Short mmCIF file of C-alpha atoms in Angstrom, two decimals:
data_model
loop_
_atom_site.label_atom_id
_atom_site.label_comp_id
_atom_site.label_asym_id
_atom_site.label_seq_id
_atom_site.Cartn_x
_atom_site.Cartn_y
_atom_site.Cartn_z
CA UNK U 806 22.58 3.41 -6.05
CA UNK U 807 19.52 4.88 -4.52
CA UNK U 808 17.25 2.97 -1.92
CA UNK U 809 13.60 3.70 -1.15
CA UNK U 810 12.73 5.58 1.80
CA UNK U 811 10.22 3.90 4.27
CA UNK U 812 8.23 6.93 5.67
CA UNK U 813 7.04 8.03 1.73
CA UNK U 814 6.42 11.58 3.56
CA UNK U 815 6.61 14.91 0.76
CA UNK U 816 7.37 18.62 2.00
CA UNK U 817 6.03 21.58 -0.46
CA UNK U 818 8.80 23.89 -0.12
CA UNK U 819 10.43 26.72 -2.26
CA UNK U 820 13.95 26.75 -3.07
CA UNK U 821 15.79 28.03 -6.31
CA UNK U 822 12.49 30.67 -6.57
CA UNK U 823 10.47 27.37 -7.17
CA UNK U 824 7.73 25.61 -5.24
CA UNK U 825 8.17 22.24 -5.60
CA UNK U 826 6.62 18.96 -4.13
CA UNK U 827 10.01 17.15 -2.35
CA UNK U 828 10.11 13.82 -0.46
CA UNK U 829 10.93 14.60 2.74
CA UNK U 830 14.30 12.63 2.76
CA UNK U 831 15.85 15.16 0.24
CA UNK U 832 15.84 17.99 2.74
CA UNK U 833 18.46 18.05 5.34
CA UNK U 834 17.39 18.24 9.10
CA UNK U 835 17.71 21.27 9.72
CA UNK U 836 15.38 22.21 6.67
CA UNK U 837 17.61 24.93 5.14
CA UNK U 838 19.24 22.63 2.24
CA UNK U 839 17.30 20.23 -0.13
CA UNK U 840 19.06 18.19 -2.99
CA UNK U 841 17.27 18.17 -6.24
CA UNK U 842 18.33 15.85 -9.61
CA UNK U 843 18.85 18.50 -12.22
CA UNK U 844 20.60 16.07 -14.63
CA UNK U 845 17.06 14.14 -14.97
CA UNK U 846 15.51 16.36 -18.28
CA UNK U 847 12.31 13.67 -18.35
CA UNK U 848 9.16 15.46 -16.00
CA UNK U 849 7.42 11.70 -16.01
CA UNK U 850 10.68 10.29 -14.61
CA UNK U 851 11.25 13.24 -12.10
CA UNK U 852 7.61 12.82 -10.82
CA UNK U 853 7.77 9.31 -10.40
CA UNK U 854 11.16 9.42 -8.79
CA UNK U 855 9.48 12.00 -6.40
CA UNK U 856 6.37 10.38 -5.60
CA UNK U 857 8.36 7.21 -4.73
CA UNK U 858 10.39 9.24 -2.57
CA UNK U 859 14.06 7.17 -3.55
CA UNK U 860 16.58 8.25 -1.50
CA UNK U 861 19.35 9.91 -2.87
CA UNK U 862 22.88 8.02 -2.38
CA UNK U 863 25.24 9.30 -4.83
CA UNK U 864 25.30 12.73 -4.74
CA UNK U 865 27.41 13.11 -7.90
CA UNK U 866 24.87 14.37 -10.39
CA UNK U 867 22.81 16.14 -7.63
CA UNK U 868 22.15 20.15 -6.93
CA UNK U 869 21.80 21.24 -3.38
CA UNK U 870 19.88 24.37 -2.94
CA UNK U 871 19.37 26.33 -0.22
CA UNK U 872 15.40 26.32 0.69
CA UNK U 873 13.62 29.68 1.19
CA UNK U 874 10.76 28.54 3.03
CA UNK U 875 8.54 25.25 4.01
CA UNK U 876 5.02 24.47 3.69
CA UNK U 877 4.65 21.55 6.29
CA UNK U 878 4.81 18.19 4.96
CA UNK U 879 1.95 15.52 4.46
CA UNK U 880 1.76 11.14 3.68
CA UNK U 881 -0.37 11.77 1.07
CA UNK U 882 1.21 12.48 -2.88
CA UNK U 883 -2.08 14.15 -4.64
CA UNK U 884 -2.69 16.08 -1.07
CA UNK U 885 1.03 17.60 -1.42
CA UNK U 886 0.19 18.27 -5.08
CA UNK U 887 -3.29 20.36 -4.31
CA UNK U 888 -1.34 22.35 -1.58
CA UNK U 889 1.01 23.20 -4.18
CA UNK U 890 -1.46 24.76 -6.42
CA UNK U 891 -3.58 26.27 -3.83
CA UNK U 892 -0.44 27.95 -2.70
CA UNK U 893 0.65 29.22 -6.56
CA UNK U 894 -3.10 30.37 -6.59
CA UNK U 895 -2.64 31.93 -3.92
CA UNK U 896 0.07 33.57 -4.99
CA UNK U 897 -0.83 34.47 -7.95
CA UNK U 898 -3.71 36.36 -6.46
CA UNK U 899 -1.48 38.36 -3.95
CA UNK U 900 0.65 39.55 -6.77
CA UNK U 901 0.13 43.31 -8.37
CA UNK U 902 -0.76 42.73 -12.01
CA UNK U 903 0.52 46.52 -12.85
CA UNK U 904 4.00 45.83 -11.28
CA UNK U 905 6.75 43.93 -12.74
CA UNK U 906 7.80 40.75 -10.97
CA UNK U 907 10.29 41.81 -7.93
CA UNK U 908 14.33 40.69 -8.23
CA UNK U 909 14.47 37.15 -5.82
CA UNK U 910 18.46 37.36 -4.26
CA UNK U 911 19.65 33.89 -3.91
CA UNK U 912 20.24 34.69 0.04
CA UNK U 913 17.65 34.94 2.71
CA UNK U 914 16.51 38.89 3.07
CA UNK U 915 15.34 40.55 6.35
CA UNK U 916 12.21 42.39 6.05
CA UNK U 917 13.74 45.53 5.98
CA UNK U 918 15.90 44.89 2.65
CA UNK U 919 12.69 43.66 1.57
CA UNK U 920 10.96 46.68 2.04
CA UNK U 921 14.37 49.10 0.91
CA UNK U 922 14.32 46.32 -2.12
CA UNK U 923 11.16 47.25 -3.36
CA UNK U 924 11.40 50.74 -3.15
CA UNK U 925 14.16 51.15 -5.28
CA UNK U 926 12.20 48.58 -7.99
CA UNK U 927 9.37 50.27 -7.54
CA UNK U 928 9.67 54.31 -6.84
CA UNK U 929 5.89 54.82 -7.70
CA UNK U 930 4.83 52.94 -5.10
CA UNK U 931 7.03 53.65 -2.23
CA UNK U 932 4.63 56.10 -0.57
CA UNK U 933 2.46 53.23 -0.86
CA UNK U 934 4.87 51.10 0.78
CA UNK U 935 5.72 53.71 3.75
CA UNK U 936 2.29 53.61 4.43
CA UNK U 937 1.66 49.50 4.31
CA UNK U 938 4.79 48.72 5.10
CA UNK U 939 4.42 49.34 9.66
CA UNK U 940 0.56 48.47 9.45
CA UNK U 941 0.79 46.68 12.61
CA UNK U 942 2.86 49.76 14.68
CA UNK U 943 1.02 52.22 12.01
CA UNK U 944 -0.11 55.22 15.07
CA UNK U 945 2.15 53.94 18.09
CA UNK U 946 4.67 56.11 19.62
CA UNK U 947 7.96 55.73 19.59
CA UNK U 948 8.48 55.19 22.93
CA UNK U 949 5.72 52.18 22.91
CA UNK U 950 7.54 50.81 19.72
CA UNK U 951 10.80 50.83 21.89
CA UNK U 952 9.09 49.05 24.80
CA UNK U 953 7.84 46.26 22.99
CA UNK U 954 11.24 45.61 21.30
CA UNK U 955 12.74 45.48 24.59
CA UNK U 956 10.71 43.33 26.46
CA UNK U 957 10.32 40.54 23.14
CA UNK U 958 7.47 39.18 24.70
CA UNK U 959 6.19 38.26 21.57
CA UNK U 960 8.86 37.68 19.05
CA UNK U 961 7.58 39.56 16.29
CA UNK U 962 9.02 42.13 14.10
CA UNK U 963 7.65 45.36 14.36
CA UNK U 964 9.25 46.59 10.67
CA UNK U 965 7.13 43.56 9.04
CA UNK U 966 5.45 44.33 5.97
CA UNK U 967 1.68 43.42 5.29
CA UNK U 968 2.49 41.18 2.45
CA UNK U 969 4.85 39.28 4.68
CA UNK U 970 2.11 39.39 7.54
CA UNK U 971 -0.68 38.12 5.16
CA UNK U 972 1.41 35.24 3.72
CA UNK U 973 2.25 33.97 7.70
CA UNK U 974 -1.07 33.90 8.04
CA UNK U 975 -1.42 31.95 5.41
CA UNK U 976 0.74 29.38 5.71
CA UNK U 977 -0.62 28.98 9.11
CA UNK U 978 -4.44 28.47 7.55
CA UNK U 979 -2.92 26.10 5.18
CA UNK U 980 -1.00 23.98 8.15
CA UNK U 981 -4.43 23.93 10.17
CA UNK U 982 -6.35 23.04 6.84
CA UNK U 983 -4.16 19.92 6.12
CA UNK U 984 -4.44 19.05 10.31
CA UNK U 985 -8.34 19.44 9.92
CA UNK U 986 -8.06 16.90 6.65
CA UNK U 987 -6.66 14.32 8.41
CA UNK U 988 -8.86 14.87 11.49
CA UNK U 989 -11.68 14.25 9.34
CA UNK U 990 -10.24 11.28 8.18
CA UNK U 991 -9.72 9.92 11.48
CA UNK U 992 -13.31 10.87 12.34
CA UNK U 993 -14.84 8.80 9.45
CA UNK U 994 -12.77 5.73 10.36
CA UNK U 995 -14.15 5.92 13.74
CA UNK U 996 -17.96 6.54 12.64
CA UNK U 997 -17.41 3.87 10.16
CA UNK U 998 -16.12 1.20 13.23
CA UNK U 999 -19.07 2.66 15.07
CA UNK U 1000 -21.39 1.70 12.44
CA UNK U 1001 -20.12 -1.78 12.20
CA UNK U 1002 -20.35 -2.32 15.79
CA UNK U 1003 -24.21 -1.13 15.95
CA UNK U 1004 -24.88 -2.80 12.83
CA UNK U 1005 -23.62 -6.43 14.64
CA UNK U 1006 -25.22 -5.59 17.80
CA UNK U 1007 -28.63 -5.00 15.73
CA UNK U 1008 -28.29 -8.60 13.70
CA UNK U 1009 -27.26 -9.99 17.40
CA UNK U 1010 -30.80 -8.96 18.47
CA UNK U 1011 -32.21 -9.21 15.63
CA UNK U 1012 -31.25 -12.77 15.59
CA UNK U 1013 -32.17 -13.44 18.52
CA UNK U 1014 -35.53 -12.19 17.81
CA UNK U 1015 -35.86 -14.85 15.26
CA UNK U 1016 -34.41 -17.64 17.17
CA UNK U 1017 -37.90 -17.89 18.38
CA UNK U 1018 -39.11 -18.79 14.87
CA UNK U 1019 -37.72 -22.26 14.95
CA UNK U 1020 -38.63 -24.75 13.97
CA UNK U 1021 -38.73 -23.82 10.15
CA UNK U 1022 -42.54 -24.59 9.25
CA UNK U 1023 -42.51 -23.74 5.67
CA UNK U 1024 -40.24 -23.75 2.38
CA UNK U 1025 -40.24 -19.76 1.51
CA UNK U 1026 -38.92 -19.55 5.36
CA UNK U 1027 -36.31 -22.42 4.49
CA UNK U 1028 -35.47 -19.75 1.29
CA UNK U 1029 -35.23 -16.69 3.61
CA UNK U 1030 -33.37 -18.67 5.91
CA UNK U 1031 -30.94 -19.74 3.34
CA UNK U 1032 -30.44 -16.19 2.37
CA UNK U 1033 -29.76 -15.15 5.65
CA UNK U 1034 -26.96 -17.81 6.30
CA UNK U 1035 -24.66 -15.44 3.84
CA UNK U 1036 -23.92 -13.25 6.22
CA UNK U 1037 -21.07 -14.96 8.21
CA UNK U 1038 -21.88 -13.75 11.40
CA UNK U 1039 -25.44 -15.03 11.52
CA UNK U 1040 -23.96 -18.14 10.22
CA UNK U 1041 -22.14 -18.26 13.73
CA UNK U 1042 -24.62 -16.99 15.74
CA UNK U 1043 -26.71 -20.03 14.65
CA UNK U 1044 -24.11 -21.94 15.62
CA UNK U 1045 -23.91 -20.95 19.17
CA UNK U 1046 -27.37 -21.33 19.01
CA UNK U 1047 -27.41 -25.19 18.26
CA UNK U 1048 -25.02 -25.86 20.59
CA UNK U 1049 -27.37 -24.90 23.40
CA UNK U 1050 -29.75 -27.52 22.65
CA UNK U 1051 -29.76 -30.59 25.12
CA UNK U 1052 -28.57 -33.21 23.39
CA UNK U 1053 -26.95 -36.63 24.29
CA UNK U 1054 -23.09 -35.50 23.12
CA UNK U 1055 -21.93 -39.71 23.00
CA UNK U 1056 -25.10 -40.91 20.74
CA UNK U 1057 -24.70 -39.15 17.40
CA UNK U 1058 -27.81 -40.41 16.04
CA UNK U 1059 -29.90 -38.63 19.26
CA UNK U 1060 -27.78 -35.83 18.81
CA UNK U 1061 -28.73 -35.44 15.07
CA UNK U 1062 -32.42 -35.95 15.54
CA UNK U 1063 -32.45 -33.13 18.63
CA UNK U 1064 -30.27 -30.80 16.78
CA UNK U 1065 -32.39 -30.97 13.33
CA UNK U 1066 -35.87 -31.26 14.87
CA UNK U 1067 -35.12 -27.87 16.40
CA UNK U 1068 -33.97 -26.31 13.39
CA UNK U 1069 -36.55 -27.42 10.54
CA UNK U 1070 -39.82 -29.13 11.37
CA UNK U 1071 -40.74 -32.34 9.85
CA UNK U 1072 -43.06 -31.21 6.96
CA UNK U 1073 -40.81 -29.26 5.76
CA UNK U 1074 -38.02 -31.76 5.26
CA UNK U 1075 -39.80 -34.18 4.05
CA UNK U 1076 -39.66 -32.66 0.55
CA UNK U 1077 -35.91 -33.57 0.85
CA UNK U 1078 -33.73 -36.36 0.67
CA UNK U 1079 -29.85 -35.98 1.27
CA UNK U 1080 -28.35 -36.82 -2.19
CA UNK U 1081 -31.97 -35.43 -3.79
CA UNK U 1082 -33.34 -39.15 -5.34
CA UNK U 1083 -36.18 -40.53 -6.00
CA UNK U 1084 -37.87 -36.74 -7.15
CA UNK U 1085 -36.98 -35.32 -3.79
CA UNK U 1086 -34.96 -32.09 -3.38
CA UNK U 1087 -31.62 -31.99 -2.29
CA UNK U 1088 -30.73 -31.23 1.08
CA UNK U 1089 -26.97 -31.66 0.92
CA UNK U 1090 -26.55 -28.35 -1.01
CA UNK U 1091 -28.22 -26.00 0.93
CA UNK U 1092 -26.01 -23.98 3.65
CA UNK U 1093 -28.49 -25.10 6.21
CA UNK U 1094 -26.85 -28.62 5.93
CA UNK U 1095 -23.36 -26.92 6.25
CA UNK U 1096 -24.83 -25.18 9.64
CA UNK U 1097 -26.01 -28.72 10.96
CA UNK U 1098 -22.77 -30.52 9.73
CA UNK U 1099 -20.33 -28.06 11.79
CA UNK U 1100 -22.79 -27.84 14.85
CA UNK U 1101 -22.85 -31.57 14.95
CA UNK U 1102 -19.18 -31.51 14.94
CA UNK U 1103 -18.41 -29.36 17.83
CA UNK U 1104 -21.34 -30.65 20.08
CA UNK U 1105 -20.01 -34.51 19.89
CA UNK U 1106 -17.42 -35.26 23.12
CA UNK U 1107 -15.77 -37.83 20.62
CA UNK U 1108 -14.45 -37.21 16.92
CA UNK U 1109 -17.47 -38.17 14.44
CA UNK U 1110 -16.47 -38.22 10.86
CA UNK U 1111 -17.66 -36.56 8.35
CA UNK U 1112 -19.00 -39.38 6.64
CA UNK U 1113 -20.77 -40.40 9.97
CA UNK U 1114 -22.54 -37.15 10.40
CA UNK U 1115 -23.53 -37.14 6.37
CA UNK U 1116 -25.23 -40.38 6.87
CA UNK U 1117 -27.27 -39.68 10.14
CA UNK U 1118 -28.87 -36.76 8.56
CA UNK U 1119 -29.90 -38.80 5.98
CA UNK U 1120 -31.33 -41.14 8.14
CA UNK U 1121 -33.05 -38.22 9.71
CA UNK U 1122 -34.56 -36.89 6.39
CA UNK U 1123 -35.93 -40.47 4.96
CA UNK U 1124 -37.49 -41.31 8.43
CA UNK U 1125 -39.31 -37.24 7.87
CA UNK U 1126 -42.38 -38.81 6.70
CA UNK U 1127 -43.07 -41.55 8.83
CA UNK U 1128 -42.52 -38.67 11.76
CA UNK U 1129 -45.29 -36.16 10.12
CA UNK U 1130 -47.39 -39.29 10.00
CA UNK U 1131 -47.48 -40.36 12.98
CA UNK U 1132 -48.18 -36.82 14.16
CA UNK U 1133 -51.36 -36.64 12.29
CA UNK U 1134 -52.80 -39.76 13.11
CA UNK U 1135 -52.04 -38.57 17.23
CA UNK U 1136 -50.06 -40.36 19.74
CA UNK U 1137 -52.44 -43.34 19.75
CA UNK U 1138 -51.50 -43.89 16.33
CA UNK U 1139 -48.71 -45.98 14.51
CA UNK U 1140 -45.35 -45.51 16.13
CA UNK U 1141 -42.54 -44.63 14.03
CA UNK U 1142 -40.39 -47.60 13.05
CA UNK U 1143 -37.02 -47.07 13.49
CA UNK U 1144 -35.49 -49.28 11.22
CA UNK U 1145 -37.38 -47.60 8.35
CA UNK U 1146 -34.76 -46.23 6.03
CA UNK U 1147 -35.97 -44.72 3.15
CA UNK U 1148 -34.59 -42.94 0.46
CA UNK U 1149 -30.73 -41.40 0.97
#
């Protein structure tokens, strides 16, 4: 019975004289012993048991080696996977093509085995090795090589070899190359926020800019207006924008006629009619009329309906003409009756 393990982490580490990709969970704590499902012959199966990281319950038909060394450990699968070939690369690269592969032991070797190791695999080369093999202490007396041993300042072996040196280094490039990966992650979440945030504060102003184009005075601005209502957060900043008009909040009809006269001037809606009779346009399916309807409902103190507000634009957009008529004949004209009630 396995379970699956929450953290999904992976550790590239090298056990059995393999470099392998491991979840995390099938290493011990203390790192030195990682269990590995021999009995499973299928690679699809294997990867897709490691990459969902299932935890291993019964231990019955699993092999527990003893791991040789670490390579840091990372969230991400196809991350784990590149270190693992950029470290057999690597590898590969560091190897002597003209020497035959050295004998791995199955137990952990101190530097100097290493180096008597080699020289008894290789005797053509252990001048070679004498010579590489104290690079760091390669011209320091004895007495300074004593010194340093005794006061272990800094913890490092003086016998170690420059293969050993070069693949420390290494491994420490590789740790800070995964920590500068996820750094730049971290930065590009953070410039994209950044982004967001100036690109709001710009449409704030921006918006505000235009609030000084109202009243609507033509149809292509109605279009580009319409347009512009996509974006959700203009859609709201209109909002807040309505609701600072003075308006009676208890008379819905006054309300209506304050609220639309500031938003689209009169010869522009009188093209419309609500329901779009009588060869008129149709003003209930534009988002503008979704603006007005949700404006009107937060500005009234009491609950208007729906149905209510629907019907007072309406009366708003067949009483349009009569409005732009009386305008042009001047205010010593015709006055605008108020029962007139055109077409809905």
């Amino acid at each position: 019975m396995m379970t699956t393990y929450a953290t999904k982490k992976y550790t590239v580490a090298q056990f059995n004289n393999r470099l392998k990709v491991v979840p995390t969970c099938w290493i011990n704590n203390v790192k030195d012993r990682v269990f590995w499902p021999r009995h499973i012959e299928s690679v699809n199966i294997l990867e897709k048991l490691i990459e969902a990281a299932v935890f291993p319950e019964d231990y019955k038909n699993w092999d527990l080696y003893k791991v040789e060394r670490c390579f840091g450990f990372t969230d991400d699968w196809s991350m784990a996977q590149e270190v693992t070939r950029y470290i057999e690369r690597d590898e590969l690269s560091n190897d002597d093509t003209s020497a035959p592969p050295p004998c791995y032991s199955s137990t952990p070797r101190t530097s100097i085995q290493a180096m008597q190791d080699e020289e008894n695999i290789h005797p053509s080369t252990s001048q070679h090795s004498q010579f590489h093999g104290k690079s760091i202490t390669h011209g320091s007396t004895k007495r300074n090589v004593t010194s340093a041993s005794t006061e272990g300042d800094t913890g490092a072996d003086p016998d170690i070899s420059e293969s050993d040196f070069r693949r420390c280094v290494m491994k420490t490039v590789r740790s800070l190359s995964m920590e500068v990966k996820d750094l730049n992650k971290k930065i590009d979440q953070l410039t994209a926020a950044k982004s967001v945030s100036v690109e709001r504060r710009d449409n704030r102003e921006t918006s505000e800019h235009g609030f000084q184009k109202f009243p609507i005075q033509s149809r292509s601005r109605l279009l580009a207006f319409e347009r512009e209502l996509k974006d959700q957060f203009f859609f709201d900043e209109m909002i807040r924008y309505l609701l600072e008009v003075n308006v009676d909040s208890r008379r819905l009809g006054m309300s209506v006629s304050a609220v639309c006269s500031r938003l689209i001037a009169d010869t522009v809606v009188s093209e419309f009619s609500w329901r779009g009779r009588s060869m008129n346009r149709c003003f209930s399916q534009l988002r503008v009329a979704r603006l007005l309807q949700k404006a009107l409902r937060v500005i009234g103190e009491k609950i208007w309906f729906p149905k209510e507000i629907d019907d007072a634009i309406a009366k708003w957009l067949s009483q349009a003409k009569a409005r732009n008529r009386d305008k042009n004949l001047g205010s010593g004209g015709e006055k605008v009756n108020k029962r007139y009630s055109g077409v809905y």
